[in-house]
XYZ file of C-alpha atoms in Angstrom:
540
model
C 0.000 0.000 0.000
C 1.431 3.182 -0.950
C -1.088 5.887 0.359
C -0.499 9.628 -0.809
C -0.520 12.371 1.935
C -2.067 15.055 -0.282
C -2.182 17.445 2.499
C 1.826 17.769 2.744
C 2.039 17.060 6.315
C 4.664 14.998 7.972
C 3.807 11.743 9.131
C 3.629 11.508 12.971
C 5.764 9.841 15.635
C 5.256 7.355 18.092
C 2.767 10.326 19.112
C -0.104 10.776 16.972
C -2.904 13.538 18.078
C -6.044 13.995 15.686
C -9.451 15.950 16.425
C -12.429 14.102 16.501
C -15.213 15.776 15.308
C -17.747 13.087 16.066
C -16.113 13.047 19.587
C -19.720 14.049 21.119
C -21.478 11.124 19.571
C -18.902 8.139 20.137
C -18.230 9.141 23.799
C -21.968 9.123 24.746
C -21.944 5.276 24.100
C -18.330 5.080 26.312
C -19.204 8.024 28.943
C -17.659 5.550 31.904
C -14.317 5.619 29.728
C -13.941 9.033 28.125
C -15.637 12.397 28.870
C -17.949 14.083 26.168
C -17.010 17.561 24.804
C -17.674 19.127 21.310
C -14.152 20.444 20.665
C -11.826 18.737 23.169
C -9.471 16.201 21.312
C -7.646 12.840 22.647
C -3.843 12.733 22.665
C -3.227 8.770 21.935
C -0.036 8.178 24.576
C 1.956 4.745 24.663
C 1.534 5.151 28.483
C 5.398 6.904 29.145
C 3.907 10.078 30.477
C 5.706 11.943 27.875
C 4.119 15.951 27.671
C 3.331 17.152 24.516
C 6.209 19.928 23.698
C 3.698 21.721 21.334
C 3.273 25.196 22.410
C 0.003 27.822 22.392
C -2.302 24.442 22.050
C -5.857 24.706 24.275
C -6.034 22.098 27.221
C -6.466 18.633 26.019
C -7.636 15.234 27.512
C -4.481 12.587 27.349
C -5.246 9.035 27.640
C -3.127 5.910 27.225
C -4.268 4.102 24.635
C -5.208 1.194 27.531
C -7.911 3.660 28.166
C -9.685 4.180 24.941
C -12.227 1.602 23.758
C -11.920 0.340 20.719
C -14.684 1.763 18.929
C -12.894 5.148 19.479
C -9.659 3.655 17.959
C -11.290 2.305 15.020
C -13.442 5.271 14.108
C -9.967 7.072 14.683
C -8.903 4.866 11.462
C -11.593 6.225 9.465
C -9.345 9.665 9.054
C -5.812 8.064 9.051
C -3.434 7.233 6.027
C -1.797 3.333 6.106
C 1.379 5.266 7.509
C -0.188 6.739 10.524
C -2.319 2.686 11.025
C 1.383 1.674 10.945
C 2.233 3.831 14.123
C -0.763 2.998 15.787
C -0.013 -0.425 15.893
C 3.473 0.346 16.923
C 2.108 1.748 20.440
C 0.825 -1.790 22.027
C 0.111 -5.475 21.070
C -3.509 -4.246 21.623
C -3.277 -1.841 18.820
C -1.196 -4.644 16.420
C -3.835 -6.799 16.781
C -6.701 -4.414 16.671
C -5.259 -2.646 13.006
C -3.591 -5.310 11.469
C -6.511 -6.088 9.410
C -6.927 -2.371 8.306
C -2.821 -2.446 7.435
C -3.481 -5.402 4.817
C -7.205 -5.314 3.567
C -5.822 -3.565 0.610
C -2.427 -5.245 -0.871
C -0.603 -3.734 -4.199
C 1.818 -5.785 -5.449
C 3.373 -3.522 -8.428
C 7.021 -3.781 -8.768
C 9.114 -7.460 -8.286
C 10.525 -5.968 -5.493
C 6.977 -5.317 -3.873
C 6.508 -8.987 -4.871
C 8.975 -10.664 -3.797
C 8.806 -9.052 -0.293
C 4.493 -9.671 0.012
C 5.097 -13.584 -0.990
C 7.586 -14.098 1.650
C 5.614 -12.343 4.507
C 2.482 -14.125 3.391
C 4.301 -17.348 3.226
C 6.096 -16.969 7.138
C 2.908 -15.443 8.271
C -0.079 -16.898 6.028
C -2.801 -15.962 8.795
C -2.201 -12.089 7.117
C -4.068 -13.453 4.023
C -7.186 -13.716 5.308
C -7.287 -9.792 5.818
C -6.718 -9.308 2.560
C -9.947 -7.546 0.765
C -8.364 -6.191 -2.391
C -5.129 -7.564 -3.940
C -3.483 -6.143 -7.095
C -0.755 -7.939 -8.766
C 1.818 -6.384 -11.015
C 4.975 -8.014 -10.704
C 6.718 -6.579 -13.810
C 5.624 -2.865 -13.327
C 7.250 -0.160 -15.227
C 8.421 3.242 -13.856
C 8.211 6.700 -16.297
C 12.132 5.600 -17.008
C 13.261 2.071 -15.632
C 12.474 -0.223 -18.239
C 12.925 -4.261 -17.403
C 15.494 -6.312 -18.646
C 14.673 -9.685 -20.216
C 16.774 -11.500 -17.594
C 15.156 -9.366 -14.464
C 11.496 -10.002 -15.603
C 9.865 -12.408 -12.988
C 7.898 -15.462 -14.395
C 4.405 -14.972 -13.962
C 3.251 -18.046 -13.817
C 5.325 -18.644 -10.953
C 3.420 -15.721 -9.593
C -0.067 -17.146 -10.127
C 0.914 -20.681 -9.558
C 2.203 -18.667 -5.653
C -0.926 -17.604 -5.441
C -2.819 -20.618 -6.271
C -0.877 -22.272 -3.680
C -1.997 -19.886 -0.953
C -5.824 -20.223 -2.154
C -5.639 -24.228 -1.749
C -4.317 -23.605 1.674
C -7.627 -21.837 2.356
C -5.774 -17.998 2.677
C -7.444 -15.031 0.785
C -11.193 -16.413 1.558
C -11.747 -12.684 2.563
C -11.041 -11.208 -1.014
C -13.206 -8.958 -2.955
C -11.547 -7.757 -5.345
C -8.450 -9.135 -7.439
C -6.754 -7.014 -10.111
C -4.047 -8.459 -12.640
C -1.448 -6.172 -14.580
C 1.124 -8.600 -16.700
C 2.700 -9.077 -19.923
C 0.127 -12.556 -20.385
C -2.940 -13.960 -19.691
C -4.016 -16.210 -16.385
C -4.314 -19.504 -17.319
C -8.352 -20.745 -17.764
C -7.809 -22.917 -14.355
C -6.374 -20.175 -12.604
C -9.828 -17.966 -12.717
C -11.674 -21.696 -12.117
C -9.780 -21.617 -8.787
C -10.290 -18.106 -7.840
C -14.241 -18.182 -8.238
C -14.579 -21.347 -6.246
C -11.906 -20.521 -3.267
C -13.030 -16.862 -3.322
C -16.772 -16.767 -2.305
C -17.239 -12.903 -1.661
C -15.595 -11.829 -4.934
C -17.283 -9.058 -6.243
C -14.973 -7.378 -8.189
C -12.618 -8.174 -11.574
C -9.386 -6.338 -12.799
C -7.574 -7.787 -16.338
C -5.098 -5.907 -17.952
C -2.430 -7.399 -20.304
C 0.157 -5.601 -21.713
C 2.215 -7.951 -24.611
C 5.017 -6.816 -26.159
C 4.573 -3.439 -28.232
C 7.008 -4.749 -31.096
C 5.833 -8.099 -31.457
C 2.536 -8.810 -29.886
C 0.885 -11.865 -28.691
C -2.194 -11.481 -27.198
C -4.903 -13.298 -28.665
C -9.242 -13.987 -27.682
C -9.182 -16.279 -24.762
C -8.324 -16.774 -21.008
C -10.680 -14.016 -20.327
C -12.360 -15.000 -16.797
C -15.400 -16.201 -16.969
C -18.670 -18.110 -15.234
C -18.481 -15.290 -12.191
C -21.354 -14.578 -11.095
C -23.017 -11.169 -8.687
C -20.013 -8.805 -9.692
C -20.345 -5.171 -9.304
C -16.850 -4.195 -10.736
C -15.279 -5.436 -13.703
C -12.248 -4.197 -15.929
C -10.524 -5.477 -18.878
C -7.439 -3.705 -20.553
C -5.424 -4.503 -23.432
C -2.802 -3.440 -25.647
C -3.261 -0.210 -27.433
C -1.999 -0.057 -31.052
C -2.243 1.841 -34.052
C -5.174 0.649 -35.949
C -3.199 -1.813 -38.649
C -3.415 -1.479 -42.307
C -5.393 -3.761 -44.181
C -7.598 -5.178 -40.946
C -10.792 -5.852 -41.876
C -13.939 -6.544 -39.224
C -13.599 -7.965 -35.445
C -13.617 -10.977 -33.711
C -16.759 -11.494 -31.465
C -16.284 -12.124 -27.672
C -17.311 -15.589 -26.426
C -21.155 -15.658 -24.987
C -19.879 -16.970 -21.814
C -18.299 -13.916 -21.276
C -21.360 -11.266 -22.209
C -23.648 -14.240 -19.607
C -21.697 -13.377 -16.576
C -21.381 -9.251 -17.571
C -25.405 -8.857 -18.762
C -27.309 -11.738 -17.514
C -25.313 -13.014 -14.268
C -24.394 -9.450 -12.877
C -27.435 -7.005 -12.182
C -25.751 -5.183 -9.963
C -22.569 -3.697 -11.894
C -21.589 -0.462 -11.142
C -18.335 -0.312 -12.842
C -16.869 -1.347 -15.914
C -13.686 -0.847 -17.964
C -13.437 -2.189 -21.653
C -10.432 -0.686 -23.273
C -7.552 -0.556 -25.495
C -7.500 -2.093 -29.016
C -5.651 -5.783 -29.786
C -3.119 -6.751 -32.599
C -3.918 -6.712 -36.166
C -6.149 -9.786 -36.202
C -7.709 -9.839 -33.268
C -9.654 -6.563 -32.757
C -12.199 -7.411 -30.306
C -16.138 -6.079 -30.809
C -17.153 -4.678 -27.635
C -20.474 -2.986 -28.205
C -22.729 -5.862 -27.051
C -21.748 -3.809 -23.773
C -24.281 -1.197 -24.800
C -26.917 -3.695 -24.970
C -26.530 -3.776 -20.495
C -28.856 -2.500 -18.389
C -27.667 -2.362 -14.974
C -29.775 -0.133 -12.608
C -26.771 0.799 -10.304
C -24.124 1.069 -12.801
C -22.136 4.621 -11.850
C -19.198 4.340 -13.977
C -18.275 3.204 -17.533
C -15.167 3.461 -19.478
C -14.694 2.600 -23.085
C -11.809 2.384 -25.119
C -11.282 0.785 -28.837
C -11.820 -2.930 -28.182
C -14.237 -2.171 -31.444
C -13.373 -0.950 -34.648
C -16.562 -1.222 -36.759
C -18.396 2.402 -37.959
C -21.946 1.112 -38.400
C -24.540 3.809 -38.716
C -26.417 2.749 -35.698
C -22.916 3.463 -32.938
C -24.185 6.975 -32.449
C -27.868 5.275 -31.714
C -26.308 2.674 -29.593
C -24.160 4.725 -27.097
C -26.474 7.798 -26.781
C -29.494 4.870 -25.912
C -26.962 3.347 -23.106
C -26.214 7.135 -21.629
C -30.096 7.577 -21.624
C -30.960 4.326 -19.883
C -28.494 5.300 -16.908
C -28.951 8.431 -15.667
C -27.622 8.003 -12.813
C -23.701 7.350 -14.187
C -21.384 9.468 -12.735
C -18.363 8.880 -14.461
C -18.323 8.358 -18.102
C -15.157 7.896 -20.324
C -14.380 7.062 -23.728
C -10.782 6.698 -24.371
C -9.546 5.543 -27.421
C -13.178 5.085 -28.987
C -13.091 4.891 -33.249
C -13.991 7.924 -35.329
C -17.504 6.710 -35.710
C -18.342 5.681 -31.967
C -17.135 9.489 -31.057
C -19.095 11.296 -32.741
C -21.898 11.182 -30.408
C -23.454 13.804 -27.870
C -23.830 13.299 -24.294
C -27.644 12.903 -23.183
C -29.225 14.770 -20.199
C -27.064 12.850 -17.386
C -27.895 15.161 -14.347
C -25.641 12.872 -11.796
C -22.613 13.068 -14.157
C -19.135 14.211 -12.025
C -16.572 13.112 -14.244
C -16.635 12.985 -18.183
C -13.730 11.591 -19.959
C -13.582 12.147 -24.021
C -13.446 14.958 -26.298
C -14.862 18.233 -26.072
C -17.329 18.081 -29.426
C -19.115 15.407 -27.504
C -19.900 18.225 -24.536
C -20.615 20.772 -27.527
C -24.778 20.214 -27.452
C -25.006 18.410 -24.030
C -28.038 20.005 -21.908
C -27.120 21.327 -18.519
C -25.005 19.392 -16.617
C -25.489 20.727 -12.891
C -23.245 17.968 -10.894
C -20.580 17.733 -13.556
C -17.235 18.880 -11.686
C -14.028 16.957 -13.316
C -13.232 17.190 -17.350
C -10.395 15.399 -19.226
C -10.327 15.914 -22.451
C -8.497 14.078 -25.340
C -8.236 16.281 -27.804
C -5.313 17.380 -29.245
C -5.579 21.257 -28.734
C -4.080 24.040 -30.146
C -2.291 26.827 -27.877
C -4.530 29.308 -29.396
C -8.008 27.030 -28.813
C -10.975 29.082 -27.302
C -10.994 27.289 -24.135
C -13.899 30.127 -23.127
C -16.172 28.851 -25.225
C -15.618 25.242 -24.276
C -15.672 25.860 -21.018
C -18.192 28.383 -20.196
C -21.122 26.197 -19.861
C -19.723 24.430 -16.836
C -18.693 27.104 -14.352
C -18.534 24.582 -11.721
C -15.602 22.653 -12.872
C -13.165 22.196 -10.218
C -10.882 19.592 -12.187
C -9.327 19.949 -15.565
C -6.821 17.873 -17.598
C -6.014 19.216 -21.520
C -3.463 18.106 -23.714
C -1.286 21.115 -25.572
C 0.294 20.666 -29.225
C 3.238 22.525 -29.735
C 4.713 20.602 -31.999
C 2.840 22.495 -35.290
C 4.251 25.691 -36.530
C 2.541 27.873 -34.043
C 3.419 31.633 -33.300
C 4.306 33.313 -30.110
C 1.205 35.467 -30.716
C -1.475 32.440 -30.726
C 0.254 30.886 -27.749
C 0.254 34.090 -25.669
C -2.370 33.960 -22.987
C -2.718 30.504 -23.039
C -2.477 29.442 -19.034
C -4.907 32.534 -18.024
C -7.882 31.770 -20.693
C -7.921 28.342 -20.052
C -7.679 29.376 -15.679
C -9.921 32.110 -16.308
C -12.778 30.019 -17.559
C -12.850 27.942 -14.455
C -13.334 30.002 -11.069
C -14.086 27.396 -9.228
C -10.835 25.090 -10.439
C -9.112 23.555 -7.921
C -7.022 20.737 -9.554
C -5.119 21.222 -13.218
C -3.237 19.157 -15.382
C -1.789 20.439 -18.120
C 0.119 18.253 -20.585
C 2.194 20.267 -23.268
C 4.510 18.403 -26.577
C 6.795 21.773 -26.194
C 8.484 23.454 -23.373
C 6.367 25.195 -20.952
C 7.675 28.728 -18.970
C 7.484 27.770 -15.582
C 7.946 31.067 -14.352
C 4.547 32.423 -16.943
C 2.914 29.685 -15.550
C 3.134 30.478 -12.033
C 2.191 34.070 -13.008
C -0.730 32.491 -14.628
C -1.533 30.061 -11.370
C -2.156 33.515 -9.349
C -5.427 34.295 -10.840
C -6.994 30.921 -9.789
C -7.347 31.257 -6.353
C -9.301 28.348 -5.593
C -6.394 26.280 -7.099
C -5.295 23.634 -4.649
C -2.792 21.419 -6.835
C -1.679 20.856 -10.385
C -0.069 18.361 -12.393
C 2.687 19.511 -15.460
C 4.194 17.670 -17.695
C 6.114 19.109 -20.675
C 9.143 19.096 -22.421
C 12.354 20.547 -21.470
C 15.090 22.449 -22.750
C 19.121 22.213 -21.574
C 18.630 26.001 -20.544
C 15.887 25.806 -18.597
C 16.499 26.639 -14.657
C 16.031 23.980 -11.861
C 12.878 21.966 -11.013
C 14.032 22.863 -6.999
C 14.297 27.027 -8.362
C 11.174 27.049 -10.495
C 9.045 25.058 -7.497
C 10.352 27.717 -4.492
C 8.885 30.509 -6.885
C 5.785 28.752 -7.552
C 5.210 28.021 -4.343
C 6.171 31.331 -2.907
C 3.673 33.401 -5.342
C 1.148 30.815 -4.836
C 0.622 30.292 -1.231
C -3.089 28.451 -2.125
C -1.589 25.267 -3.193
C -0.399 22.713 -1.368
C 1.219 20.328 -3.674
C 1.828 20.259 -7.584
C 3.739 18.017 -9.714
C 5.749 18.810 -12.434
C 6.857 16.064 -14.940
C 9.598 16.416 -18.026
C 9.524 14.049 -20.821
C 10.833 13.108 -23.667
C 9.456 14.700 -26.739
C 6.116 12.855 -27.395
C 2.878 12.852 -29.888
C -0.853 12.514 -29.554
C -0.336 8.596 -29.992
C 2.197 8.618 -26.713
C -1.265 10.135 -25.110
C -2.726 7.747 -25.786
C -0.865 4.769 -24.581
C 0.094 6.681 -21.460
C 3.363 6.315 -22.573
C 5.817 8.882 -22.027
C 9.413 9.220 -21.020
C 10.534 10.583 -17.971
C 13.434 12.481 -17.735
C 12.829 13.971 -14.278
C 9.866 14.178 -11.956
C 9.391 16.471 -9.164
C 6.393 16.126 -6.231
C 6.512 19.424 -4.106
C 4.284 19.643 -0.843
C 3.844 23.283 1.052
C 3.479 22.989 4.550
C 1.543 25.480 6.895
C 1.904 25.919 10.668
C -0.886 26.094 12.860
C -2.572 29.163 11.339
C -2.446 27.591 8.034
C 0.249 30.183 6.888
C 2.792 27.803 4.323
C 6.123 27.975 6.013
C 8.064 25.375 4.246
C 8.382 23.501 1.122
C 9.100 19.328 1.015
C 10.436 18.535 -2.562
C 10.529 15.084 -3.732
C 12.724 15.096 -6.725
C 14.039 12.041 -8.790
C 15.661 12.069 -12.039
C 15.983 9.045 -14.799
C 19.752 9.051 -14.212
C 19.717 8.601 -10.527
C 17.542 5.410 -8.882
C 17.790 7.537 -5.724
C 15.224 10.171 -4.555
C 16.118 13.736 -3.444
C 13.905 14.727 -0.516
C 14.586 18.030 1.030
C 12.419 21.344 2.911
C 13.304 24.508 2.397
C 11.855 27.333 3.777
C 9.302 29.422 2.154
């Protein structure tokens, strides 16, 4: 698990303090163990006696943590990262045994390293597995810039057979959802074995990568016969769409039994990314579904037919579930984008390109856009954006790479911050070099703006990520973190595969003191010509 502290804040000691604000309501069931107030706060103590050296703090209650019911401690949990679990169960044996299943209910396996460790503690301690609620295997994960060798690669069939091991032995009987990101399929008996040793499995993550140069993927080994699942994802290699390929090749009925017929209650589902030359799978029997709870749908090009009737099919599928929430379409063929969102009046998140927004009725809960279009510096982001003024998440891409003046680019950063007053998360993705030092000029009118994501390209003259972050965060004291990313040159196609090339990455944190004034600035930086990661704080 490898939880994000968004909030910049250092992760506590063996002394962790945290304000209740339900204090009034969990103490009136434990009044003989802990008094009731509406703003007091509980100081969790190992029992040393230690005072807290914080200074100008009101008058607190301190307990040992022998005191405090557990209730208390596990409603604490609700409001902790894994981190902060972690030094809970550092103060006692109590506290081990009373958060170890909250340290390992969720288990991401997505490096060999991270492998290789999780196998050998579930193997000396195989009573951990039946916490497990979520596992996510990835045992030849990529980094932005570390790129495995043929001879490092782990076999993963030795993974899954691991696993298979562990599920005779009666371990992972708790899991609910299993997610699988390798370079080949499961074998048919391994999903067999999951279904029958996993009763409460509700939820179904597939992704195969292949080899980009010489792929192998082909119909098949797709799990099937599940039945009851509210969750299910399937991702495959994204190509360019071959020369010459005529048609698609259907997906088995078994499959479409357990997603239409043997699952009512889906409320999530990935399809996406488009398979080698002769296998390009057809995909919109998915739009036949009718799932009452479904809130989230993501389609990519696992189809590549343009029948007249796509437009009919998807706007049909968006009418028939108006309660979705999030809606994307990826990598979807020329035909199958063309269409217009419906009146969706629970939509939050939309996913796709901006035509598809251009004659969509109101949308009063829609707050997070992504777009995939390719845009031009000097786009009208005004007019795109006007009709959602309560947008408080946008991600654009930025071509640079066409023969565009300083003129058309000028202005850029404030008309597309300027159409969103609400905005509180960017990401901005540019093919040419981006002035960090405009940009941070530009990040001043957006007040509400709480974090941002850059990636762009860079040039040999350009000063320091560690210079350019100190002034951002100095002339923008509303954020508190951003992330800024330089790559390799790249193309629309490199969007689309989310595959870029890190050359250096930088995660920068602004911390506040009591009064929520920033004081100081954590930098995270890590570049692709040093494994190591340079953490530092420097004052603001």
């Amino acid at each position: 698990m490898s939880p994000t502290n968004e909030s910049g804040r250092k992760f506590p000691g063996f002394r962790l303090s945290r304000k209740i604000s339900t204090a009034s309501s969990l103490a009136s069931q434990r009044r003989d163990s802990l008094a009731r107030g509406n703003s007091s706060h509980y100081e969790l103590d190992p029992g040393n006696g230690v005072e807290d050296s914080r200074e100008n703090h009101s008058p607190i209650s301190v307990a040992s943590t022998r005191d405090v019911p557990d209730d208390i401690l596990l409603e604490i949990t609700r409001y902790l990262y894994a981190p902060e679990i972690l030094v809970l169960c550092l103060l006692s044996h109590r506290t081990t045994a009373l958060f170890m299943p909250f340290l390992y209910s969720c288990v991401d396996l997505n490096t060999r390293k991270k492998w290789e460790l999780g196998i050998s503690v579930f193997k000396l301690r195989p009573e951990l597995t039946h916490y497990v609620k979520r596992l996510s295997l990835r045992p030849n994960g990529l980094t932005g810039w570390n790129h495995i060798d043929s001879h490092k690669k782990i076999e993963e069939g030795s993974v899954l057979s691991s696993i298979s091991e562990i599920l005779g032995r009666g371990g992972f009987d708790s899991l609910q959802e299993f997610r699988w990101d390798g370079w080949t399929y499961p074998i048919d008996t391994f999903w067999t074995e999951l279904r029958n040793s996993c009763p409460r499995l509700t939820g179904i993550g597939l992704t195969v990568r292949d080899n980009w140069y010489r792929p192998k993927t082909k119909p098949g080994k797709l799990p099937v016969g599940y039945s009851g699942l509210n969750g299910f994802s399937l991702e495959l290699p994204k190509y360019r769409q071959p020369e010459g390929s005529q048609g698609t090749t259907p997906i088995s009925d078994s499959f479409w039994d357990m997603l239409l017929i043997h699952s009512p209650d889906l409320r999530e589902i990935v399809l996406d990314g488009a398979n080698q030359k002769y296998y390009i799978w057809d995909i919109r029997k998915v739009f036949s579904g009718k799932w009452p709870n479904l809130r989230s749908i993501s389609i990519g090009s696992l189809a590549y037919c343009d029948l007249p009737t796509d437009d009919n099919l998807v706007s049909s599928f968006l009418t028939a579930h108006p309660n979705l929430r999030n809606v994307e379409f990826q990598w979807t063929t020329p035909r199958t984008s063309m269409f217009y969102l419906p009146d969706m009046p629970s939509l939050y998140s939309f996913h796709g390109r901006s035509h598809q927004l251009k004659h969509a009725p109101a949308l009063p809960s829609l707050r997070c856009l992504h777009f995939t279009d390719w845009f031009s510096p000097s786009a009208r982001f005004q007019e795109i954006l006007q009709p959602f003024p309560n947008i408080r998440s946008l991600s654009i891409y930025v071509n640079f790479m066409d023969n565009i003046t300083p003129t058309l680019c000028a202005g850029l950063y404030e008309r597309v911050i300027s159409s969103c007053p609400k905005l509180s998360h960017l990401e901005i993705s540019s093919t040419g070099p981006v002035s960090l030092k405009d940009f941070s000029s530009a990040l001043r009118r957006a007040k509400s703006l709480k974090s941002f994501v850059l990636t762009r390209t860079r040039r040999l003259s350009d000063e320091s990520l560690s210079k350019s972050a100190m002034r951002i965060a100095t002339q923008n004291p509303n954020l508190e973190y951003f992330c800024i990313k330089s790559v390799d040159t790249w193309d629309h196609h490199d969007q689309l595969l989310d595959k870029y090339s890190l050359k250096e990455f930088g995660m920068y944190y602004i911390l506040r003191d009591n009064l929520g004034k920033p004081h100081s600035l954590r930098m995270h930086e890590q570049s692709r010509f040093s494994s190591a990661t340079r953490t530092q704080v420097l004052s603001i």
